[in-house]
Short mmCIF file of C-alpha atoms and ligand atoms in Angstrom, two decimals:
data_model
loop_
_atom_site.label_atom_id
_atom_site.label_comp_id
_atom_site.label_asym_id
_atom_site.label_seq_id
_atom_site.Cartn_x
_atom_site.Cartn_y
_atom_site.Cartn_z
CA UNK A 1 97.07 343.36 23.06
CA UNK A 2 93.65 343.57 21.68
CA UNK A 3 90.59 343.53 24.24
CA UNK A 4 86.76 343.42 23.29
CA UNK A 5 84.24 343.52 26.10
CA UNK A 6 81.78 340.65 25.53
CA UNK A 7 78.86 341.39 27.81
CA UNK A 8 80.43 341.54 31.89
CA UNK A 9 83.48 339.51 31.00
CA UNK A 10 86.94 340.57 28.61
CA UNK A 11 88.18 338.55 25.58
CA UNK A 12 92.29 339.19 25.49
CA UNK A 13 94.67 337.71 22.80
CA UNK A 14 98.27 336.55 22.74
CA UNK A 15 99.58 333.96 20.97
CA UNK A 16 100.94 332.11 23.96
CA UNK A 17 99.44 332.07 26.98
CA UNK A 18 101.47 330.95 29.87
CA UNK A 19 99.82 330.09 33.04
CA UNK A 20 101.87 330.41 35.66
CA UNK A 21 104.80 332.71 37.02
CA UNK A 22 107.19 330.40 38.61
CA UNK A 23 110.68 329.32 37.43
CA UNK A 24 108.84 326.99 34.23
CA UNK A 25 106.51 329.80 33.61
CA UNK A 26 108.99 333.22 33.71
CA UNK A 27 112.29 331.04 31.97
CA UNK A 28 109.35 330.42 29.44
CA UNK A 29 108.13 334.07 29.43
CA UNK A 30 111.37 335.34 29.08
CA UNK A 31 112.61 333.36 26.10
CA UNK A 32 109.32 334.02 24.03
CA UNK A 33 109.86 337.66 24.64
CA UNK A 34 113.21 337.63 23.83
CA UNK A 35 112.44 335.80 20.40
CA UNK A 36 109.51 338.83 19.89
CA UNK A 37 106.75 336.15 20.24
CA UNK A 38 103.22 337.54 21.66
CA UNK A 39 102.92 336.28 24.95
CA UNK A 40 101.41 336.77 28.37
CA UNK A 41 101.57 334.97 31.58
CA UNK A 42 98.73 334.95 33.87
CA UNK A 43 99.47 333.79 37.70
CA UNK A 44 96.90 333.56 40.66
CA UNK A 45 98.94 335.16 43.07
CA UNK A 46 99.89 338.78 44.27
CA UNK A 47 103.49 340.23 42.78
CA UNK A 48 104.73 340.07 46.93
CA UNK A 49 103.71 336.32 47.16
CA UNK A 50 105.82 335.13 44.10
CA UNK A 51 108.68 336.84 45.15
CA UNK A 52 108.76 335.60 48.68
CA UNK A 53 107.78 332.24 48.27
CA UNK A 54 110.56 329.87 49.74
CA UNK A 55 110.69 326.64 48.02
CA UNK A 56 114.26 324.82 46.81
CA UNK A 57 117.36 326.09 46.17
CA UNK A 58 119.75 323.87 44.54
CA UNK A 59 120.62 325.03 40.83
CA UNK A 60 122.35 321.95 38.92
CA UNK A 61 124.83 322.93 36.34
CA UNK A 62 122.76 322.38 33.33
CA UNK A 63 120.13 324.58 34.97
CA UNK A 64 122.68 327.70 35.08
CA UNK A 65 124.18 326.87 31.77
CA UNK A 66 120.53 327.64 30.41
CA UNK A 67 119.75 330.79 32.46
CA UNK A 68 123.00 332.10 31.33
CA UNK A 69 122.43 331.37 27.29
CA UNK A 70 120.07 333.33 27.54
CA UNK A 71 121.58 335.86 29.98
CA UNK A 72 119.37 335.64 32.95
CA UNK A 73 121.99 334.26 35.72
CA UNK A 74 123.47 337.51 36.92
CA UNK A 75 122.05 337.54 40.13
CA UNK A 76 122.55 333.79 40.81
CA UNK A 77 126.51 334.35 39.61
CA UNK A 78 126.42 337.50 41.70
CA UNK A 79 125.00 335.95 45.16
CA UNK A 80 125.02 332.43 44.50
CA UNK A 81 127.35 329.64 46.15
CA UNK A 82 128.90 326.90 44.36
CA UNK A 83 128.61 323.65 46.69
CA UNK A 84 130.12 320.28 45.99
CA UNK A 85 129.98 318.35 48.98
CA UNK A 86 127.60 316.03 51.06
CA UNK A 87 127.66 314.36 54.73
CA UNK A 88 126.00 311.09 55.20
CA UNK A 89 125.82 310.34 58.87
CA UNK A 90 124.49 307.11 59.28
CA UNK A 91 124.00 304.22 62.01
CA UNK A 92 127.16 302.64 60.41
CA UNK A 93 129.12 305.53 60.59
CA UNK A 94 129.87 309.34 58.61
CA UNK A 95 131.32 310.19 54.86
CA UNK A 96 131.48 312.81 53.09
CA UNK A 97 131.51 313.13 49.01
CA UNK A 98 132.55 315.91 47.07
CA UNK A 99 130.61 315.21 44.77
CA UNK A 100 131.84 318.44 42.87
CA UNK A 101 135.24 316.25 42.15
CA UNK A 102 133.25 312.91 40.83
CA UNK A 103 131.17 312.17 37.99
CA UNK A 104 131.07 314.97 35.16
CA UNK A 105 132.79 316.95 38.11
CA UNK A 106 130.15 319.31 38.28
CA UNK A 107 128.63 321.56 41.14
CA UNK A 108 125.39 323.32 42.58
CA UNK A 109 124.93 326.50 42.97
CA UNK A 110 123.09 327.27 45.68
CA UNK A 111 120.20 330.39 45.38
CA UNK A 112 116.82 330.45 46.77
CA UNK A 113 114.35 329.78 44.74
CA UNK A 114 112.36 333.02 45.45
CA UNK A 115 115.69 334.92 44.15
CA UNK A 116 115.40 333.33 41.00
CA UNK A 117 112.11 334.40 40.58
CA UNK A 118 112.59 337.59 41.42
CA UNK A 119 115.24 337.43 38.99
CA UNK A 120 112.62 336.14 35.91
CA UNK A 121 110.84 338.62 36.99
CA UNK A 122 112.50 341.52 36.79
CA UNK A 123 114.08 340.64 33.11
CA UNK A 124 110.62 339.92 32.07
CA UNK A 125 109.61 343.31 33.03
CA UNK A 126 112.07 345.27 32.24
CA UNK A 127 111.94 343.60 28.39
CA UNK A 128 108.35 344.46 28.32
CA UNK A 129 106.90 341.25 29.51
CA UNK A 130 103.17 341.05 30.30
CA UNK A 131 101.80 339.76 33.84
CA UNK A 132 98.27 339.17 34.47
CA UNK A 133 98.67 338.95 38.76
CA UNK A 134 95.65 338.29 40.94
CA UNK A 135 94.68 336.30 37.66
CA UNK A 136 93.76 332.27 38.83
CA UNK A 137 93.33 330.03 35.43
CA UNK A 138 89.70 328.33 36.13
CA UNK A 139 90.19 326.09 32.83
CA UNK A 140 91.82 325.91 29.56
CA UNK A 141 89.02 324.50 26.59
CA UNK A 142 89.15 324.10 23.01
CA UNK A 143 92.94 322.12 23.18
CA UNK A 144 91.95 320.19 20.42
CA UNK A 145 91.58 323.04 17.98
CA UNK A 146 93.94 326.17 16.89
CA UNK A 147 92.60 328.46 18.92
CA UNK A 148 92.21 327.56 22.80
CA UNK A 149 91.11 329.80 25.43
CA UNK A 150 91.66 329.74 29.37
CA UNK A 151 89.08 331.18 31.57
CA UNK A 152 90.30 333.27 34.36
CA UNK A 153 89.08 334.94 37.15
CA UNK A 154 90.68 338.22 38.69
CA UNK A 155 91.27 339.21 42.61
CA UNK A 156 87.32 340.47 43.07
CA UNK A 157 86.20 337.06 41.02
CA UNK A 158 85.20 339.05 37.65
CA UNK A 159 85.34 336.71 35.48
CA UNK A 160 87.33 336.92 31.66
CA UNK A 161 88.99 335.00 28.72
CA UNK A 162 92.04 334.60 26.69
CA UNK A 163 92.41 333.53 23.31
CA UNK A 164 95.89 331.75 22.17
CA UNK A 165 97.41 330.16 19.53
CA UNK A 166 99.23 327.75 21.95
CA UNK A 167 98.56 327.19 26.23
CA UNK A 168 101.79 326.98 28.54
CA UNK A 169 100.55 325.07 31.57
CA UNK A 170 103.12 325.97 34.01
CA UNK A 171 100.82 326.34 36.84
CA UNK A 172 101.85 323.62 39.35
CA UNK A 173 100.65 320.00 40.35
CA UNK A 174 97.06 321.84 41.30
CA UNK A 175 96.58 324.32 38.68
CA UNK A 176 93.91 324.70 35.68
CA UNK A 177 96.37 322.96 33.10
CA UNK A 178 96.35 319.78 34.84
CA UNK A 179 92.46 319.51 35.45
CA UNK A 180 91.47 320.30 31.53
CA UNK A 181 93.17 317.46 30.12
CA UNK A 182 91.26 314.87 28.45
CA UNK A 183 89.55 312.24 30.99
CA UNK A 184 91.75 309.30 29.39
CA UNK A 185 95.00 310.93 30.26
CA UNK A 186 97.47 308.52 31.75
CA UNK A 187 99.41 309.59 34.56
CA UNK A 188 102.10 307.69 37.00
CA UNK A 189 101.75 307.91 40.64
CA UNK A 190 103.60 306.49 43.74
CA UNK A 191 103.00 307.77 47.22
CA UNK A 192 106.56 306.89 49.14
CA UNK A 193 104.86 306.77 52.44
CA UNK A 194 107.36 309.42 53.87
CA UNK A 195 106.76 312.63 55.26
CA UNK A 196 109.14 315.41 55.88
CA UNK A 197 108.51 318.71 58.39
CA UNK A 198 110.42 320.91 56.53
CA UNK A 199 111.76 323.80 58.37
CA UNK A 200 113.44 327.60 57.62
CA UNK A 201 115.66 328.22 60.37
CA UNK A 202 117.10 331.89 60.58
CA UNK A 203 120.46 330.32 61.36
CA UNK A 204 123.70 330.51 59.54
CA UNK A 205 124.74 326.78 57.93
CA UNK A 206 125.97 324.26 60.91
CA UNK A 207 128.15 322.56 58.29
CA UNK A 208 129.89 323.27 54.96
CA UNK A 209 127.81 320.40 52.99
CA UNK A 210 124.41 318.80 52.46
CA UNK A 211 123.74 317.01 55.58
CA UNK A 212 121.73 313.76 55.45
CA UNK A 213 121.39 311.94 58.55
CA UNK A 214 120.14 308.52 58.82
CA UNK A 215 118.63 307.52 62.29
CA UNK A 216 116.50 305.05 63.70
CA UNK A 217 114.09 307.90 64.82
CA UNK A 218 113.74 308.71 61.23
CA UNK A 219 115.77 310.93 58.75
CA UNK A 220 117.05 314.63 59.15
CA UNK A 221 118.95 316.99 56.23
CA UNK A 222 120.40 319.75 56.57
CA UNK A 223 120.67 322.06 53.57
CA UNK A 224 122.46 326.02 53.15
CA UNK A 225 120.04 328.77 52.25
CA UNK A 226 121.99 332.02 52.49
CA UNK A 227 124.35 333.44 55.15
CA UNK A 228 121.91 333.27 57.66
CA UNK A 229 119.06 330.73 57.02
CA UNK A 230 119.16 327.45 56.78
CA UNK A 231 116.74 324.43 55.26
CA UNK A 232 116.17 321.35 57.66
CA UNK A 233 114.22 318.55 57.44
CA UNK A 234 112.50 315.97 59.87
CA UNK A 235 110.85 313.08 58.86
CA UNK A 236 107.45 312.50 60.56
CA UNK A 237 104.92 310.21 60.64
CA UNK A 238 102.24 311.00 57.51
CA UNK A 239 99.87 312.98 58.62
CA UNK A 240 101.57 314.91 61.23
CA UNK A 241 100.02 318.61 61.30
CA UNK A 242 102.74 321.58 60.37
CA UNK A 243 102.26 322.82 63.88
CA UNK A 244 102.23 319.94 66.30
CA UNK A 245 105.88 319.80 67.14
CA UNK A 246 107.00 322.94 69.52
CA UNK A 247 110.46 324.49 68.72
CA UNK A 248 112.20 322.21 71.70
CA UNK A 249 111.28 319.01 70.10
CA UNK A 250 113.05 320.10 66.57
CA UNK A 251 115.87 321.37 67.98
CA UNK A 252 116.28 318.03 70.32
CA UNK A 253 115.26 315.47 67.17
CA UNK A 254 117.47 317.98 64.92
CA UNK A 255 120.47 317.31 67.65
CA UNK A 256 119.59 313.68 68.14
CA UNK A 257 119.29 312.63 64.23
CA UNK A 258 121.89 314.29 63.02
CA UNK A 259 124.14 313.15 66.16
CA UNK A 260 125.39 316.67 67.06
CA UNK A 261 127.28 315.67 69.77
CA UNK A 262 129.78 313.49 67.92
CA UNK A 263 129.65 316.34 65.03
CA UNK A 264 129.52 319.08 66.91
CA UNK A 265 126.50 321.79 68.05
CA UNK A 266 123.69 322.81 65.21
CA UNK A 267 122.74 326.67 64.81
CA UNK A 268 118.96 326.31 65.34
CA UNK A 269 117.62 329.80 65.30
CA UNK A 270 113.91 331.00 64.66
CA UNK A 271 111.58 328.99 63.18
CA UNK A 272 110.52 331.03 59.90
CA UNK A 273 108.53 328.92 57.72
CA UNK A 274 107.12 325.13 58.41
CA UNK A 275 105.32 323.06 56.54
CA UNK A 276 104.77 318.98 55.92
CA UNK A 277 105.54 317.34 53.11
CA UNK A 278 104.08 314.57 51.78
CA UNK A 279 107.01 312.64 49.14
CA UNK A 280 104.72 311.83 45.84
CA UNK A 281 105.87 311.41 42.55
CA UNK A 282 103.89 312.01 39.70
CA UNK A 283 104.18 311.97 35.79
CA UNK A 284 102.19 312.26 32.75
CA UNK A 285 102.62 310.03 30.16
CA UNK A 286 102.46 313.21 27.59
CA UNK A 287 103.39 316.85 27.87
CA UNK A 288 101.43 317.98 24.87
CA UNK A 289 97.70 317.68 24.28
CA UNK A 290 97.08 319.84 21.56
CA UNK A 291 97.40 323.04 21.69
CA UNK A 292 97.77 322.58 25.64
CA UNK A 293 101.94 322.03 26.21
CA UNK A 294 102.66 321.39 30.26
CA UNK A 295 106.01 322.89 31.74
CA UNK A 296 107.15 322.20 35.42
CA UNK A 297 105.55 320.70 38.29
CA UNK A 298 102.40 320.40 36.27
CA UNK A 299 104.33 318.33 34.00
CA UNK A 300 105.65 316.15 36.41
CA UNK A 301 106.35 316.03 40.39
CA UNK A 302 109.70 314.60 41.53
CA UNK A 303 109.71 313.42 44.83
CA UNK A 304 111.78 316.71 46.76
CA UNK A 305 114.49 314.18 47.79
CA UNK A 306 116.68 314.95 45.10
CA UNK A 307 115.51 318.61 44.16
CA UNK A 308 115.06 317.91 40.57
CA UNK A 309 111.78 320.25 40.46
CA UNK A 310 113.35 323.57 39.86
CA UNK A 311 115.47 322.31 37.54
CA UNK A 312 113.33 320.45 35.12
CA UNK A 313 111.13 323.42 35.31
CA UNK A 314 114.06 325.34 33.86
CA UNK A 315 115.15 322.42 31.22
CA UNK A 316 111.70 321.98 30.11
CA UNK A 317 110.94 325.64 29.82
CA UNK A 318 113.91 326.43 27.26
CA UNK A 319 112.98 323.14 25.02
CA UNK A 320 109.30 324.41 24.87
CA UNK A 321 110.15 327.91 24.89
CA UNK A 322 112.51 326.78 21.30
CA UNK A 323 109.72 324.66 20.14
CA UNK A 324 107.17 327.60 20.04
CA UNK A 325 109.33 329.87 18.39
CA UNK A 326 110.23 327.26 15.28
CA UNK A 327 106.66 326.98 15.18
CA UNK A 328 105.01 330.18 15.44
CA UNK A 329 107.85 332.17 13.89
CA UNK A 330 109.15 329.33 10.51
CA UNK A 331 106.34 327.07 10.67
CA UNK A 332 108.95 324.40 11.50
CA UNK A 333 106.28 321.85 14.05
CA UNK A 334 109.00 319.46 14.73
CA UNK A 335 110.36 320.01 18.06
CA UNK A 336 106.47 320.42 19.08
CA UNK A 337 106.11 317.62 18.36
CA UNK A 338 108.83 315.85 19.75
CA UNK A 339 108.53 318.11 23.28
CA UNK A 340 106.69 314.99 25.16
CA UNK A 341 109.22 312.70 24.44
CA UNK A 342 112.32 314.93 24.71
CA UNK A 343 111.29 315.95 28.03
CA UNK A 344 110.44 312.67 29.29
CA UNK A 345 113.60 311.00 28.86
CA UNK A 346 114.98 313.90 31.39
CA UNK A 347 111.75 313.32 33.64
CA UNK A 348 112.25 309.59 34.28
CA UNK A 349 115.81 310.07 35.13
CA UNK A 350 115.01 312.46 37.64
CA UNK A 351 112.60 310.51 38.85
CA UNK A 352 114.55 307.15 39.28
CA UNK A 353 116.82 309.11 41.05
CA UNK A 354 114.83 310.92 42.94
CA UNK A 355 113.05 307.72 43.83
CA UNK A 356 116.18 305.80 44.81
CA UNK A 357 117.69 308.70 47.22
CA UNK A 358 113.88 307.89 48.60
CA UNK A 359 115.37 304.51 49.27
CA UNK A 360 118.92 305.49 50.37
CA UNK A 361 117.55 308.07 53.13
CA UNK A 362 114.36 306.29 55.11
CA UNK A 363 114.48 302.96 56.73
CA UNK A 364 111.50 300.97 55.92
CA UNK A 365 111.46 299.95 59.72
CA UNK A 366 111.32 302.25 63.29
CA UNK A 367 109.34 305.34 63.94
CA UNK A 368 108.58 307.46 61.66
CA UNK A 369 108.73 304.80 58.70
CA UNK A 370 104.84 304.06 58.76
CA UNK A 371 105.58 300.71 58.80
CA UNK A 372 103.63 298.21 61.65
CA UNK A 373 106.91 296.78 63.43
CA UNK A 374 107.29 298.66 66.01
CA UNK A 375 110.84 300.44 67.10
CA UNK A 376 114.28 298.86 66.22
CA UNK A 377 117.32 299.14 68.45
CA UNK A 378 120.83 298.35 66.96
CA UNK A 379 120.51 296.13 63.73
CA UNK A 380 117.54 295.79 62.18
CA UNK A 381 116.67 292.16 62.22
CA UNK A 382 113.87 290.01 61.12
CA UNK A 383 111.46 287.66 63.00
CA UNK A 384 112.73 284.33 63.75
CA UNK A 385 113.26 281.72 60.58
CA UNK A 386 110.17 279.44 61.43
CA UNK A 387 107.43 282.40 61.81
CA UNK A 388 105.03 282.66 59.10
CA UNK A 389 106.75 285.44 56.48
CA UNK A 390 104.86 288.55 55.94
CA UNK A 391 105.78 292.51 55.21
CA UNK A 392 108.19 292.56 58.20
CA UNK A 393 110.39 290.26 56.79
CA UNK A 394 110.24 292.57 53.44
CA UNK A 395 110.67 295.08 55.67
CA UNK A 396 113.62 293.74 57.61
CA UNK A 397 114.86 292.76 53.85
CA UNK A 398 114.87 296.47 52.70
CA UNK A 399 116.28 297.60 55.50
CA UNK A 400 119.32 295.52 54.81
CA UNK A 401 119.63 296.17 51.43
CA UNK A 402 119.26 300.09 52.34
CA UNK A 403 122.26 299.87 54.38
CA UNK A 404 123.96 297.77 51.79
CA UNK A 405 123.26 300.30 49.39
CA UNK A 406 125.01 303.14 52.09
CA UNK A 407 127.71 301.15 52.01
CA UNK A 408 128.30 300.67 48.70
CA UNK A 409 128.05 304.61 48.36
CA UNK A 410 130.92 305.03 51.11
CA UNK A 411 133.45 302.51 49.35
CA UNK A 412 132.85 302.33 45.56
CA UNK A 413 134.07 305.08 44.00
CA UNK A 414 132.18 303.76 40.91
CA UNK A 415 128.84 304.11 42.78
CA UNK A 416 130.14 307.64 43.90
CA UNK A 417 130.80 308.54 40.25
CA UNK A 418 127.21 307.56 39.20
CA UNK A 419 126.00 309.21 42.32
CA UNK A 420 127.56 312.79 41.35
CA UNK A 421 126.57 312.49 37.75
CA UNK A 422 122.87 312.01 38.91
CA UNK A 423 123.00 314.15 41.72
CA UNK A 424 123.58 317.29 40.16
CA UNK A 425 123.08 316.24 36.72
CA UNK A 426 119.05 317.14 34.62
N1 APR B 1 96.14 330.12 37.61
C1 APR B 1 97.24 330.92 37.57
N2 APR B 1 98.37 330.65 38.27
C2 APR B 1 98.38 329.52 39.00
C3 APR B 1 97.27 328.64 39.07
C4 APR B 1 96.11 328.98 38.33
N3 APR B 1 95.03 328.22 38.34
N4 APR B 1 97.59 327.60 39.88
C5 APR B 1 98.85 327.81 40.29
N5 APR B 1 99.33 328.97 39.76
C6 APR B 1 100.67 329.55 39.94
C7 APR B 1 101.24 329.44 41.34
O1 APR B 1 100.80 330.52 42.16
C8 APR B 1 102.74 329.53 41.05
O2 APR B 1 103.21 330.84 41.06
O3 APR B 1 101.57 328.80 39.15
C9 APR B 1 102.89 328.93 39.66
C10 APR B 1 103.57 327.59 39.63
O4 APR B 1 104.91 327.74 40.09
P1 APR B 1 105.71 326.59 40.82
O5 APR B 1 104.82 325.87 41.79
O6 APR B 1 106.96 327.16 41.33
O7 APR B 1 105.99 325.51 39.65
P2 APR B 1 107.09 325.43 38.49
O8 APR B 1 107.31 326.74 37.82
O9 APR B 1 106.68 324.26 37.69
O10 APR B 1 108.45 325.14 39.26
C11 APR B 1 108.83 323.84 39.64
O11 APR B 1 110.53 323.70 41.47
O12 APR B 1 111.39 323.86 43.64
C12 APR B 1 110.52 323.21 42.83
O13 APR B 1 108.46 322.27 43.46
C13 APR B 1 109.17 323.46 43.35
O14 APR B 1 107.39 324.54 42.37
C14 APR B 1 108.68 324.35 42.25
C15 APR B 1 109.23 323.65 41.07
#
């Protein structure tokens, strides 16, 4: 590391700089190092905070395939849990799929994301990694030329630069990456008009699969943690504060959506964690601008239906992480420059599937849906043939063709097949 004092603020070098420290920016970190390439990775947060943080936990098979090349997966194989199976419990009725027997016949293992992490983080270390924590990316300039810097600023707001050969923006939907690209950069958006509470329950799993229950209140999942805490999720009406349902109205929606007494009693437990999310997708029509390569979430944002984010993180990380290294280390620009499109092909399937499990799991009509025709009991049905047509009647339409679609899901073991491949499958 060199480091020149330039009036109040530091000039540091490395010839990557990788904004970032979650699972796109520490696979990334940790392959670069591995190769020998100069790298750092500079992330806004305190060590404590980025091994805490609770966010997915589904690994797909290609996901630990990668982590294991490059021999990073001993704590997932040590504490993770294979899982192959999913509950649908629906007004029409409840099937399962092991979805670990269809398709490519593949499985998830399931690990917390902040394990993982924690994992990264530890390798990088211990190989001699450098971390910059306490170290928020204000903006990345210069992109167009070979020598970009990022301006940061450090816990007390000092300010400082780095100087790179090459910019890994790996910091997230909201970090500095995404707000120094050029003003013409394309980008694809759809809000799904959905909102989830999503809860951490210190409870031990109330089923042995993936629970998604479709209700006319709304949708509820159910997804393993660990031994003893458990992810659920409640849809809500958009714009529903974290904090404005008590503990006794998740447990009873919890017990009424996923219709606990045909399927027996949930483990509820504490409360540990809430939040609301809103289900975007986003995606840039380019990963690379430059010198200025996005990894991640910052890349793209897939809807959480289908938890493709960790994964594509992960994917994305090793094909940029082998780009660099051609490029830095034989001169060899090809895979650089083929990066955007690689990745893209991966990002779009993701996000058509991510978009139609959107479909599959909320009814475009009843509470909770944001849609304007008020509650439905038993089958949904349209207004009467000679009314004037408007969105209830596309409503009413979708709504059909969503439980057509279950349907299809619970007999076809074609449509099963697809669903496994794209269920676990990056
Ligand atoms: N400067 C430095 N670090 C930043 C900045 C910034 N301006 N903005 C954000 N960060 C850090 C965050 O604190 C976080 O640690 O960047 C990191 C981004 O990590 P993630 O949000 O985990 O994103 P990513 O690595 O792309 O992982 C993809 O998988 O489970 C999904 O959505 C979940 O975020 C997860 C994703």
């Amino acid at each position: 590391m060199t480091e020149r004092q330039t009036g109040r603020t530091a000039q540091q070098t490395a010839d990557v700089v990788i904004l970032g420290a979650g699972p796109a920016g520490l696979t990334l970190g940790n392959l670069l190092r591995a190769a020998g390439i100069d790298c750092v990775v500079l992330e806004r947060a305190d060590p404590e905070h980025v091994r805490t943080r609770a966010r997915a936990g589904f690994l797909a098979a290609n996901t630990v395939r990668v982590l294991d090349r490059h021999g990073l997966a001993d704590g997932l194989h040590r504490h993770g849990k294979p899982h192959g199976t999913c509950e649908f419990r629906t007004e029409d009725g409840s099937f399962r799929l092991d979805y670990g027997a269809l398709g490519r016949r593949e499985l998830h293992t399931v690990y917390p994301q902040q394990d993982l992490v924690t994992d990264l983080l530890t390798h990088y270390l211990a190989a001699g990694g450098r971390i910059a924590f306490e170290t928020e990316a204000q903006a990345v300039e210069g992109i167009d030329g070979p020598a970009p810097t990022v301006t940061v600023r450090d816990a007390e707001g000092r300010p400082g630069h780095w100087r790179a050969r090459y910019v890994a923006g790996c910091d997230g939907r909201h970090g500095a990456a995404r707000r120094s690209l050029p003003p013409d950069t394309r980008r694809y958006h759809r809000d799904h008009g959905v909102s989830w509470l999503a809860l951490l329950a210190e409870a031990p799993p109330s089923m042995d699969a993936v629970g998604y229950a479709m209700h006319p209140d709304g949708f509820a999942g159910h997804m393993a943690r660990t031994a003893d805490v458990t992810r659920y999720y409640l849809q809500c009406a958009p714009g529903t504060p974290a904090d404005a349902w008590s503990e006794e109205r998740i447990r009873t929606a919890l017990d009424r959506r996923l219709r606990a007494d045909e399927h027996g009693p949930l483990h509820h437990g504490r409360i540990l964690h809430r939040s609301v999310v809103h289900l975007e997708s986003d995606v840039l029509d380019r990963l690379r601008y430059g010198s200025l390569l996005l990894a991640g979430d910052a890349a793209s944002l897939p809807a959480p239906a289908a938890a493709k984010g960790a994964n594509l993180a992960v994917l994305e990380a090793e094909l940029l992480a082998e780009a660099l290294i051609d490029e830095l280390q034989r001169g060899d620009a090809r895979a650089l420059d083929g990066y955007s499109a690689r990745c893209l092909t991966h990002i779009w399937r993701a996000q058509e599937f991510a978009h139609w499990m959107i479909q599959l799991l909320h009814s475009p009509v009843g509470p909770g849906s944001g849609a304007a025709v008020g509650p439905v009991v038993g089958p949904a049905v349209g207004p009467a043939v000679g009314a004037q047509a408007g969105p209830a009647e596309e409503s009413f339409f979708h709504e059909a063709m969503r439980r057509s679609r279950v349907e299809s899901l619970r007999t076809s073991r074609t449509h099963q097949d697809w669903f496994a491949e794209n269920y676990v499958g990056i």
